[in-house]
Coordinates of C-alpha atoms in Angstrom, one line a residue:
Chain A
X10 CA -44.8 74.4 242.9
X11 CA -46.3 76.6 240.1
X12 CA -42.9 78.3 239.9
X13 CA -41.1 75.0 240.0
X14 CA -43.5 73.9 236.9
X15 CA -42.9 77.2 235.0
X16 CA -39.3 76.5 235.5
X17 CA -39.3 73.2 234.2
X18 CA -41.7 74.6 231.1
X19 CA -39.1 77.1 230.5
X20 CA -36.3 74.6 230.4
X21 CA -37.8 71.8 228.2
X22 CA -38.7 74.1 225.3
X23 CA -34.8 75.2 225.5
X24 CA -33.6 71.2 225.1
X25 CA -35.9 71.2 222.3
X26 CA -35.3 74.0 220.7
X27 CA -31.4 72.8 221.1
X28 CA -32.6 69.7 219.3
X29 CA -34.3 71.5 216.5
X30 CA -31.6 74.2 216.1
X31 CA -29.0 71.2 215.4
X32 CA -31.3 69.3 213.3
X33 CA -31.8 72.5 211.4
X34 CA -28.8 74.0 211.1
X35 CA -26.4 71.0 210.7
X36 CA -27.8 70.2 207.2
X37 CA -27.4 73.8 206.0
X38 CA -23.9 73.8 207.1
X39 CA -23.3 70.7 205.2
X40 CA -24.7 72.3 202.2
X41 CA -22.7 75.3 202.3
X42 CA -19.6 73.5 203.0
X43 CA -20.0 71.6 200.1
X44 CA -21.2 74.5 198.1
X45 CA -17.8 76.0 198.7
X46 CA -15.9 73.5 197.3
X47 CA -14.9 74.3 193.6
X48 CA -15.6 70.9 192.3
X49 CA -19.4 71.2 193.0
X50 CA -19.8 74.5 191.8
X51 CA -19.1 74.2 188.4
X52 CA -21.0 70.9 188.2
X53 CA -24.5 72.6 189.4
X54 CA -23.6 75.1 186.7
X55 CA -23.3 72.2 184.3
X56 CA -27.0 71.3 185.5
X57 CA -28.2 74.7 184.9
X58 CA -26.2 75.3 181.5
X59 CA -26.9 71.9 180.2
X60 CA -23.5 71.2 180.1
X61 CA -22.2 72.7 176.6
X62 CA -19.9 75.1 177.5
X63 CA -18.5 73.8 181.0
X64 CA -15.4 71.8 179.7
X65 CA -12.9 74.9 180.5
X66 CA -13.7 75.0 183.9
X67 CA -13.9 71.3 184.4
X68 CA -10.5 70.9 182.7
X69 CA -9.2 71.2 186.4
X70 CA -7.0 67.8 185.9
X71 CA -7.7 64.6 186.1
X72 CA -9.5 65.1 189.7
X73 CA -12.2 62.9 189.7
X74 CA -15.8 65.2 190.3
X75 CA -18.6 63.9 192.1
X76 CA -22.2 65.1 192.0
X77 CA -25.0 63.8 193.9
X78 CA -28.2 62.9 192.8
X79 CA -30.5 63.1 195.8
X80 CA -33.7 61.3 195.3
X81 CA -35.6 60.3 198.3
X82 CA -32.3 59.8 200.3
X83 CA -30.6 57.9 197.4
X84 CA -27.3 58.8 196.5
X85 CA -25.3 58.4 193.5
X86 CA -21.8 59.3 193.2
X87 CA -20.7 59.5 189.1
X88 CA -17.1 60.0 188.5
X89 CA -16.4 61.7 185.2
X90 CA -12.5 61.8 184.0
X91 CA -11.3 64.0 181.7
X92 CA -8.9 62.6 179.3
X93 CA -7.3 63.8 176.4
X94 CA -5.4 61.8 173.5
X95 CA -4.6 62.8 170.1
X96 CA -6.9 61.7 168.3
X97 CA -9.9 61.1 170.7
X98 CA -10.6 57.4 171.6
X99 CA -12.5 55.4 168.7
X100 CA -16.4 55.1 169.2
X101 CA -18.5 52.3 168.5
X102 CA -21.5 54.4 167.9
X103 CA -20.0 57.3 165.7
X104 CA -20.0 57.1 161.8
X105 CA -16.7 57.2 160.5
X106 CA -15.7 60.4 158.6
X107 CA -13.8 59.4 155.6
X108 CA -11.8 62.5 154.8
X109 CA -10.5 62.5 151.3
X110 CA -7.5 64.9 150.6
X111 CA -5.3 65.2 147.3
X112 CA -2.1 66.6 147.7
X113 CA 0.8 67.3 145.9
X114 CA 4.6 68.2 146.5
X115 CA 5.4 71.8 146.5
X116 CA 7.0 74.2 149.4
X117 CA 4.1 74.7 151.3
X118 CA 2.9 71.2 151.4
X119 CA 4.0 70.0 154.6
X120 CA 2.9 73.2 156.5
X121 CA -0.6 72.7 154.9
X122 CA -0.8 69.1 155.6
X123 CA 0.6 69.8 159.5
X124 CA -2.2 72.5 160.4
X125 CA -4.7 70.3 158.5
X126 CA -3.7 67.4 160.3
X127 CA -3.7 69.4 163.7
X128 CA -7.5 70.3 163.0
X129 CA -8.4 66.5 162.2
X130 CA -6.7 65.3 165.4
X131 CA -9.6 66.6 167.2
X132 CA -12.4 64.8 165.2
X133 CA -13.3 61.4 166.9
X134 CA -13.8 58.8 164.5
X135 CA -11.9 60.1 161.5
X136 CA -10.2 58.3 158.7
X137 CA -7.8 60.2 156.5
X138 CA -7.3 59.3 152.9
X139 CA -4.5 61.2 151.6
X140 CA -3.8 60.7 147.7
X141 CA -0.5 61.9 146.5
X142 CA -0.2 63.1 142.7
X143 CA 2.9 61.4 142.5
X144 CA 4.7 58.2 141.0
X145 CA 5.4 57.0 144.4
X146 CA 4.4 57.8 148.0
X147 CA 6.9 60.0 148.9
X148 CA 8.9 59.7 152.5
X149 CA 7.7 63.1 153.4
X150 CA 4.0 62.1 153.4
X151 CA 4.8 58.7 154.7
X152 CA 6.6 60.1 157.7
X153 CA 4.2 63.0 158.5
X154 CA 1.0 60.4 158.4
X155 CA 2.7 58.3 160.9
X156 CA 3.8 61.0 163.2
X157 CA 0.3 62.3 163.7
X158 CA -1.0 59.6 165.1
X159 CA -4.2 59.8 162.6
X160 CA -6.3 56.8 161.3
X161 CA -5.4 57.0 157.9
X162 CA -5.0 55.7 154.3
X163 CA -2.1 56.8 151.9
X164 CA -2.4 56.3 148.2
X165 CA -1.2 57.9 145.3
X166 CA -1.7 58.4 141.9
X167 CA 0.2 60.6 139.1
X168 CA -1.9 63.1 137.3
X169 CA -0.3 62.4 133.5
X170 CA 1.8 65.4 132.2
X171 CA -0.2 66.0 129.4
X172 CA -3.0 66.5 131.4
X173 CA -1.3 68.8 133.9
X174 CA -0.5 71.2 131.1
X175 CA -2.4 73.5 129.1
X176 CA -2.2 73.6 125.5
X177 CA -4.9 71.6 123.9
X178 CA -8.1 73.4 123.5
X179 CA -9.7 70.7 123.0
X180 CA -9.0 68.9 125.8
X181 CA -8.4 71.3 128.8
X182 CA -6.7 70.4 131.8
X183 CA -8.3 67.7 134.1
X184 CA -9.1 70.0 137.5
X185 CA -6.7 69.2 140.0
X186 CA -7.1 66.6 142.3
X187 CA -9.8 64.8 140.2
X188 CA -7.9 61.5 139.6
X189 CA -6.8 61.7 143.4
X190 CA -10.4 61.6 144.3
X191 CA -11.5 58.9 142.3
X192 CA -8.8 56.7 143.4
X193 CA -10.0 57.5 147.1
X194 CA -13.6 56.6 145.5
X195 CA -12.4 53.4 144.0
X196 CA -10.6 52.5 147.2
X197 CA -13.6 52.8 149.4
X198 CA -15.5 50.7 147.0
X199 CA -12.6 48.1 147.2
X200 CA -12.5 48.4 150.8
X201 CA -16.0 48.2 151.8
X202 CA -18.9 46.0 151.2
X203 CA -22.3 47.9 150.4
X204 CA -24.2 45.3 152.6
X205 CA -22.2 45.7 155.4
X206 CA -23.6 48.2 157.6
X207 CA -20.4 50.3 158.9
X208 CA -21.6 53.9 158.7
X209 CA -19.6 56.3 156.9
X210 CA -19.6 59.9 155.7
X211 CA -17.3 60.9 152.5
X212 CA -15.8 64.2 152.8
X213 CA -13.6 66.0 149.9
X214 CA -11.1 68.4 151.8
X215 CA -8.1 70.1 149.9
X216 CA -5.4 70.7 151.8
X217 CA -5.4 74.5 152.0
X218 CA -9.1 75.2 153.1
X219 CA -9.9 76.1 157.1
X220 CA -12.3 73.6 158.6
X221 CA -14.0 74.0 161.9
X222 CA -14.5 71.4 164.4
X223 CA -18.1 72.0 164.4
X224 CA -18.1 71.3 160.6
X225 CA -17.4 67.2 161.0
X226 CA -20.4 66.9 163.9
X227 CA -22.5 68.6 161.3
X228 CA -21.8 66.2 158.5
X229 CA -21.8 63.1 160.7
X230 CA -25.5 62.9 160.3
X231 CA -25.5 62.9 156.7
X232 CA -28.2 60.3 155.4
X233 CA -27.6 61.0 151.7
X234 CA -25.9 63.9 150.8
X235 CA -25.7 67.0 153.0
X236 CA -24.5 70.3 151.9
X237 CA -23.6 73.8 153.4
X238 CA -22.1 77.5 153.0
X239 CA -18.5 77.9 151.6
X240 CA -16.6 81.0 152.2
X241 CA -14.3 82.9 149.4
X242 CA -15.7 81.1 146.5
X243 CA -17.2 82.3 143.2
X244 CA -16.0 85.6 144.0
X245 CA -18.1 86.0 147.2
X246 CA -17.7 86.2 151.0
X247 CA -19.6 82.9 150.7
X248 CA -21.8 80.8 148.5
X249 CA -24.7 79.0 150.1
X250 CA -27.6 76.5 148.9
X251 CA -31.1 78.3 149.0
X252 CA -33.1 76.7 151.6
X253 CA -36.7 77.1 151.8
X254 CA -39.1 77.3 155.0
X255 CA -39.5 73.6 154.6
X256 CA -35.9 72.8 155.3
X257 CA -35.3 71.8 151.4
X258 CA -32.7 72.9 149.2
X259 CA -34.3 74.5 145.9
X260 CA -31.3 76.9 144.5
X261 CA -28.1 78.0 144.9
X262 CA -26.5 82.0 146.2
X263 CA -24.0 82.3 143.8
X264 CA -23.0 85.0 141.5
X265 CA -21.2 82.6 139.0
X266 CA -23.6 80.1 137.2
X267 CA -26.4 79.6 139.8
X268 CA -27.8 77.2 137.5
X269 CA -25.6 74.7 137.4
X270 CA -27.3 71.6 138.9
X271 CA -25.1 71.8 141.9
X272 CA -23.4 75.3 142.2
X273 CA -21.4 74.4 145.4
X274 CA -17.8 73.9 146.1
X275 CA -16.0 70.8 146.8
X276 CA -15.8 71.8 150.5
X277 CA -19.6 72.4 150.7
X278 CA -21.1 68.9 150.7
X279 CA -20.6 65.6 152.2
X280 CA -21.9 62.0 150.8
X281 CA -23.1 58.8 152.8
X282 CA -20.9 56.1 152.1
X283 CA -23.7 53.6 151.7
X284 CA -24.5 56.0 148.6
X285 CA -21.2 55.6 147.4
X286 CA -21.0 52.0 147.5
X287 CA -24.6 51.6 146.0
X288 CA -23.7 54.0 142.7
X289 CA -20.4 52.5 142.4
X290 CA -20.1 54.0 138.8
X291 CA -20.2 57.6 140.1
X292 CA -16.9 59.5 139.7
X293 CA -15.6 62.8 139.1
X294 CA -15.9 63.4 135.4
X295 CA -12.1 63.6 134.0
X296 CA -12.5 65.2 130.7
X297 CA -14.7 67.7 129.2
X298 CA -15.5 69.4 132.3
X299 CA -16.4 73.2 132.3
X300 CA -15.0 75.1 135.3
X301 CA -17.3 74.9 138.0
X302 CA -19.0 71.8 137.1
X303 CA -16.6 69.0 138.6
X304 CA -19.1 68.7 141.7
X305 CA -22.2 68.3 139.6
X306 CA -20.3 65.8 137.5
X307 CA -20.4 63.5 140.6
X308 CA -23.4 64.6 142.6
X309 CA -25.9 64.4 139.6
X310 CA -25.3 60.8 139.7
X311 CA -26.1 60.6 143.2
X312 CA -28.9 62.7 144.4
X313 CA -31.4 65.2 143.3
X314 CA -31.8 68.5 144.7
X315 CA -34.7 68.0 146.7
X316 CA -32.8 64.8 148.4
X317 CA -30.1 67.6 149.8
X318 CA -29.9 67.7 153.5
X319 CA -29.2 71.5 154.6
X320 CA -26.8 71.7 157.4
X321 CA -25.1 74.7 159.6
X322 CA -28.3 75.9 160.9
X323 CA -30.3 75.5 157.2
X324 CA -27.2 77.0 155.9
X325 CA -27.1 80.3 157.7
X326 CA -23.7 79.7 159.3
X327 CA -20.1 79.2 157.7
X328 CA -18.1 76.5 158.9
X329 CA -15.4 76.2 156.2
X330 CA -13.4 78.9 154.3
X331 CA -11.8 78.1 150.8
X332 CA -8.6 80.1 152.2
X333 CA -5.7 79.4 149.7
X334 CA -1.6 80.0 150.6
X335 CA 0.4 82.4 148.8
X336 CA 3.7 81.0 146.9
X337 CA 6.4 81.5 149.4
X338 CA 9.3 83.8 147.7
X339 CA 12.3 81.5 147.5
X340 CA 14.3 84.2 145.3
X341 CA 17.4 84.1 147.6
X342 CA 18.0 80.6 146.9
X343 CA 20.0 81.5 143.6
X344 CA 21.0 79.0 141.2
X345 CA 22.6 76.7 143.2
X346 CA 20.4 76.9 146.2
X347 CA 21.4 78.5 149.8
X348 CA 19.9 76.1 152.3
X349 CA 20.6 72.5 152.9
X350 CA 18.4 70.7 150.7
X351 CA 18.7 67.7 153.2
X352 CA 16.7 69.7 155.6
X353 CA 12.8 69.2 155.0
X354 CA 10.6 71.8 155.0
Chain B
X16 CA -14.4 59.3 180.4
X17 CA -15.1 62.4 178.5
X18 CA -12.6 63.8 175.6
X19 CA -11.2 67.4 176.8
X20 CA -10.0 70.0 174.7
X21 CA -7.8 71.6 175.7
X22 CA -5.9 69.0 177.5
X23 CA -6.0 69.5 181.4
X24 CA -4.0 71.9 183.0
X25 CA -0.7 70.9 184.6
X26 CA 0.4 72.3 187.9
X27 CA 4.2 71.3 187.1
X28 CA 4.2 72.1 183.1
X29 CA 5.4 75.8 182.6
X30 CA 3.1 77.9 180.4
X31 CA 3.4 79.1 177.4
X32 CA 2.0 82.7 176.9
X33 CA 1.4 82.9 173.4
X34 CA 0.9 86.6 172.0
X35 CA -0.7 86.8 168.7
X36 CA -1.5 90.1 167.4
X37 CA -4.7 90.3 164.9
X38 CA -6.5 92.7 162.7
X39 CA -9.9 92.7 160.8
X40 CA -10.0 91.4 157.2
X41 CA -12.4 89.0 155.7
X42 CA -9.8 85.6 156.5
X43 CA -9.4 86.7 159.9
X44 CA -11.8 84.4 161.5
X45 CA -10.5 81.3 159.2
X46 CA -6.9 82.2 160.6
X47 CA -7.8 82.2 164.2
X48 CA -9.8 79.1 163.9
X49 CA -7.2 77.0 162.5
X50 CA -4.8 78.6 164.9
X51 CA -7.0 77.6 168.0
X52 CA -7.1 74.0 166.3
X53 CA -3.7 74.0 166.7
X54 CA -3.5 75.7 170.3
X55 CA -6.2 73.0 171.6
X56 CA -3.3 70.4 171.6
X57 CA -1.0 72.0 173.5
X58 CA -1.0 71.8 177.3
X59 CA -0.7 74.7 180.1
X60 CA -0.9 77.1 177.0
X61 CA -2.6 80.7 177.4
X62 CA -3.6 82.7 174.5
X63 CA -3.2 86.7 174.6
X64 CA -4.8 87.7 171.3
X65 CA -4.4 91.6 170.7
X66 CA -6.8 93.3 168.5
X67 CA -5.5 96.3 166.3
X68 CA -8.9 97.9 166.7
X69 CA -10.7 100.7 169.0
X70 CA -12.8 97.9 170.7
X71 CA -12.6 94.3 171.2
X72 CA -15.0 93.1 168.4
X73 CA -17.7 90.6 168.9
X74 CA -16.1 88.2 166.2
X75 CA -12.9 87.8 168.3
X76 CA -14.7 87.6 171.5
X77 CA -17.4 84.9 170.8
X78 CA -14.2 82.7 168.8
X79 CA -12.5 83.0 172.1
X80 CA -15.3 82.1 174.2
X81 CA -16.3 79.0 172.2
X82 CA -12.9 77.8 171.6
X83 CA -12.3 76.7 175.2
X84 CA -8.9 77.8 175.3
X85 CA -7.3 79.7 178.2
X86 CA -7.1 83.4 176.9
X87 CA -6.7 87.0 177.2
X88 CA -8.3 89.3 174.7
X89 CA -6.8 92.9 174.5
X90 CA -6.9 95.7 172.2
X91 CA -5.0 98.7 171.2
X92 CA -5.5 100.6 167.5
X93 CA -2.6 101.6 165.7
X94 CA -2.6 105.2 165.1
X95 CA -3.5 106.1 161.4
X96 CA -0.4 108.0 161.1
X97 CA 1.7 105.0 161.9
X98 CA -0.5 102.5 159.8
X99 CA -0.1 104.7 156.5
X100 CA 3.0 102.4 155.9
X101 CA 5.1 104.9 154.4
X102 CA 7.1 102.7 152.7
X103 CA 9.4 105.1 150.9
X104 CA 10.6 106.1 154.4
X105 CA 13.2 103.7 155.2
X106 CA 11.7 103.3 158.8
X107 CA 8.2 102.5 159.8
X108 CA 6.1 101.0 162.4
X109 CA 6.1 97.2 161.3
X110 CA 2.6 95.9 161.8
X111 CA 1.5 94.1 165.0
X112 CA 4.3 96.2 167.1
X113 CA 1.8 98.2 169.4
X114 CA -0.2 95.1 169.9
X115 CA 2.8 92.8 171.1
X116 CA 4.0 95.4 173.4
X117 CA 0.8 95.6 174.9
X118 CA 1.0 92.0 175.3
X119 CA 4.1 92.2 177.2
X120 CA 2.7 94.9 179.4
X121 CA 0.0 92.7 180.4
X122 CA 2.4 90.1 181.5
X123 CA 4.3 92.6 183.4
X124 CA 1.1 93.6 185.1
X125 CA -0.1 90.6 185.5
X126 CA 3.0 88.8 187.4
X127 CA 5.7 90.0 189.7
X128 CA 9.2 89.8 189.3
X129 CA 9.4 88.5 192.7
X130 CA 7.4 85.5 192.4
X131 CA 7.8 84.9 188.6
X132 CA 5.7 81.8 186.8
X133 CA 7.6 79.1 185.2
X134 CA 6.9 79.9 181.3
X135 CA 7.8 81.3 178.2
X136 CA 6.4 84.2 175.8
X137 CA 6.2 83.3 172.0
X138 CA 5.0 85.6 169.4
X139 CA 2.6 83.6 167.0
X140 CA 1.4 85.7 164.2
X141 CA -2.1 84.4 162.9
X142 CA -1.2 83.4 159.7
X143 CA 2.1 81.1 160.2
X144 CA 1.6 77.4 160.7
X145 CA 3.0 75.9 164.1
X146 CA 3.5 72.1 164.7
X147 CA 3.0 70.8 167.9
X148 CA 6.4 69.7 168.6
X149 CA 7.5 73.3 168.5
X150 CA 5.6 73.8 171.8
X151 CA 7.5 71.4 173.6
X152 CA 10.8 72.7 172.0
X153 CA 10.1 76.3 173.8
X154 CA 8.4 75.3 177.3
X155 CA 11.8 74.8 179.1
X156 CA 13.4 78.0 177.9
X157 CA 15.7 79.3 180.5
X158 CA 16.6 82.8 178.8
X159 CA 15.8 82.7 175.0
X160 CA 15.5 80.3 172.8
X161 CA 15.9 80.1 168.8
X162 CA 15.0 77.6 166.1
X163 CA 14.9 77.8 162.1
X164 CA 11.9 79.7 160.2
X165 CA 10.4 78.5 156.8
X166 CA 9.6 80.8 154.4
X167 CA 11.5 83.9 155.3
X168 CA 14.2 86.2 154.0
X169 CA 13.3 84.7 150.6
X170 CA 14.7 81.4 151.6
X171 CA 13.2 77.9 152.3
X172 CA 14.1 78.8 155.8
X173 CA 16.5 80.8 157.5
X174 CA 18.5 79.3 160.5
X175 CA 20.8 80.4 163.5
X176 CA 24.1 78.9 163.1
X177 CA 24.9 76.6 165.9
X178 CA 28.6 75.7 167.0
X179 CA 29.7 72.2 167.5
X180 CA 29.5 73.2 171.1
X181 CA 25.9 74.0 170.7
X182 CA 26.2 77.8 170.7
X183 CA 24.9 80.0 168.2
X184 CA 27.5 82.0 166.5
X185 CA 25.8 83.5 163.4
X186 CA 23.0 83.4 161.3
X187 CA 22.4 81.4 158.1
X188 CA 20.5 83.9 156.0
X189 CA 21.1 85.9 152.7
X190 CA 19.4 89.1 153.7
X191 CA 21.6 91.1 156.1
X192 CA 23.2 88.2 158.0
X193 CA 25.2 90.8 160.3
X194 CA 22.0 92.1 162.0
X195 CA 22.4 91.3 165.9
X196 CA 19.5 88.9 165.6
X197 CA 18.8 87.9 162.1
X198 CA 15.8 86.0 163.1
X199 CA 11.8 86.0 162.0
X200 CA 9.3 86.7 165.1
X201 CA 8.2 83.2 165.0
X202 CA 12.0 81.9 165.2
X203 CA 12.7 82.6 169.4
X204 CA 11.0 82.5 172.7
X205 CA 11.6 84.2 175.9
X206 CA 11.5 83.1 179.7
X207 CA 8.8 84.8 181.3
X208 CA 11.3 85.3 184.2
X209 CA 13.6 87.3 181.5
X210 CA 10.7 89.6 180.6
X211 CA 9.8 90.7 183.9
X212 CA 13.6 91.3 185.2
X213 CA 13.9 93.4 182.4
X214 CA 10.4 95.5 182.4
X215 CA 11.6 98.4 180.0
X216 CA 12.4 95.9 176.9
X217 CA 10.0 96.3 174.2
X218 CA 9.7 96.3 170.5
X219 CA 10.9 99.8 169.1
X220 CA 7.9 101.4 167.6
X221 CA 9.5 104.1 165.1
X222 CA 12.6 104.1 163.3
X223 CA 13.1 100.3 162.9
X224 CA 14.7 99.4 159.7
X225 CA 13.3 96.2 157.8
X226 CA 14.2 93.2 159.4
X227 CA 15.4 94.5 162.8
X228 CA 12.2 94.7 164.7
X229 CA 13.1 91.3 166.4
X230 CA 16.6 92.5 167.2
X231 CA 15.1 96.1 168.8
X232 CA 13.8 93.8 171.4
X233 CA 16.3 91.0 171.7
X234 CA 19.4 93.4 172.3
X235 CA 18.0 94.5 175.3
X236 CA 17.2 90.8 176.9
X237 CA 20.3 88.8 175.7
X238 CA 23.4 88.2 173.8
X239 CA 24.1 85.8 171.3
X240 CA 26.2 83.6 172.9
X241 CA 23.4 83.4 175.4
X242 CA 21.0 82.0 173.0
X243 CA 19.9 78.4 173.4
X244 CA 19.2 76.4 170.2
X245 CA 16.1 74.1 169.9
X246 CA 15.2 72.0 167.4
X247 CA 18.0 69.6 167.0
X248 CA 20.4 72.2 167.2
X249 CA 18.4 74.3 164.6
X250 CA 18.4 71.5 161.8
X251 CA 14.8 70.8 161.9
X252 CA 12.0 73.2 160.6
X253 CA 9.0 73.2 163.3
X254 CA 7.4 76.3 162.0
X255 CA 6.5 77.7 158.7
X256 CA 6.0 81.7 157.8
X257 CA 3.1 81.1 155.5
X258 CA 0.9 83.6 153.9
X259 CA -2.7 83.3 153.1
X260 CA -4.0 84.9 149.6
X261 CA -6.3 87.6 150.0
X262 CA -9.7 86.1 148.6
X263 CA -11.4 87.6 145.6
X264 CA -14.7 89.3 146.4
X265 CA -15.2 90.8 143.2
X266 CA -18.8 89.5 142.8
X267 CA -19.8 90.9 145.8
X268 CA -20.5 94.1 143.5
X269 CA -21.2 97.5 144.9
X270 CA -23.9 96.8 147.4
X271 CA -23.0 93.7 148.3
X272 CA -24.4 90.1 147.3
X273 CA -24.1 88.4 150.5
X274 CA -25.7 88.9 153.6
X275 CA -23.5 90.7 155.7
X276 CA -25.0 89.5 158.9
X277 CA -23.7 85.8 158.0
X278 CA -20.2 86.3 159.9
X279 CA -17.5 85.1 157.7

């Protein structure tokens, strides 16, 4: 009897053990199997890294990814689809960035606008206002704008000849692009109602500068006027606003005339559309503007120094470069031209 | 829906391997930034960036990591003796040669001739301008494809001469049109298969006359009548040989005005 009892005691734990083993091992097996799937691993990494830079890993196609939120046995499955469109889909919640670009005909024009467009095509809710310095809107620009797929407005105004040439000492040239930028400001004021709450930001982007994608996200939160450093201006690696510990702009880190009211380059600030609409008489001054004072001529009508919002990590990062393109050598075209003038460059 | 940049990789599209030599100078980061902004639209693009430096720099490493592109980061320093650019000697090592050759070497190391991937190699300098259309033109290159390039040879553009039958029969250039391949670095692409088939084809390092660098590679790969004309039989300009001005930094003075820790 004792033997039998002993035997059955030995047997019962075996069955219990097997059941225990199964109940313990099975979930772990499932978990390990799931862990091995590449779809899950990067998502787990997402949870760790806050998802910021996992895009590259996850750009593995339009596969739907799933992750499991386990919360007291409740499992939610969320499908994330990665889509690429050019430009990105319009969003109802992002303020629109109105990029004002004056441009003029010259050999490198199409190249400049092409690579600028390639940058702008990544920015959501961007509206490109291209203003030609010309008598008429040219077919080159018309075609280019249409082919990019960008949201755009195509304007033109010709800077009068005598303003373009040097000569009259009392009345120096209007800085290039002024009439074109002012036309864009006028267009914005005629198109948008200041009581209409369509949030927007206005940014003046010349066609030969270089813009990082980060810059556009920095300026999107502009409440009045935001500012940041610009590379390759003022004879320096960069010029920058001076920002104090409280995060307020109190001066300008420049060598050239740091006492200008706004010692900043055209590419170094953005203005909230609301402010443009409210101060409807604020324009870039056309005549009698000293070199380097063009930006001040507009900004002093819009904002004071203390109202400026510093971006780009309190003005410590460079997100825009004032690059300039060399004039190409076309000496071999000769007098009569060698290449086919019907081929557009 | 999450906007993906670059576009998702496709299993069926041929890969475009873009080899870009680059070197440290003030505008380097700006050039690579706007170049990356263009490449980020191109599907199945793999960027091979080759620095002319003794070590891979943080600036380029960080830029490549942040951009999100599929990339390979290499470096090889051009020896000082070659860099001296002794231009009174008619032959010299044009800039970028060692770097482009290293890019080719990496491709040959990474892929086997037995199972070559579908794709092309394109040499893209960091200051040129590329349309998105160009990459789709070159994607299906069978051997070597060619197209016009703006702002080279002292012209609005140089272009291959294409016969009505669609074959390349010459070169529309003023400068030395009798070169075997009177074409700019940015004007051609080579299929990976061909690169792997001819493992000894490289850019010649020394004794290369001005304008003959492209020839030094292409002559070992293809003959003129084997070229595939693209861009509407070479009537459209899809790439521009732009050059960026050197910025004036005169106000930095002797000791420097700006904070050197702020990366430009």
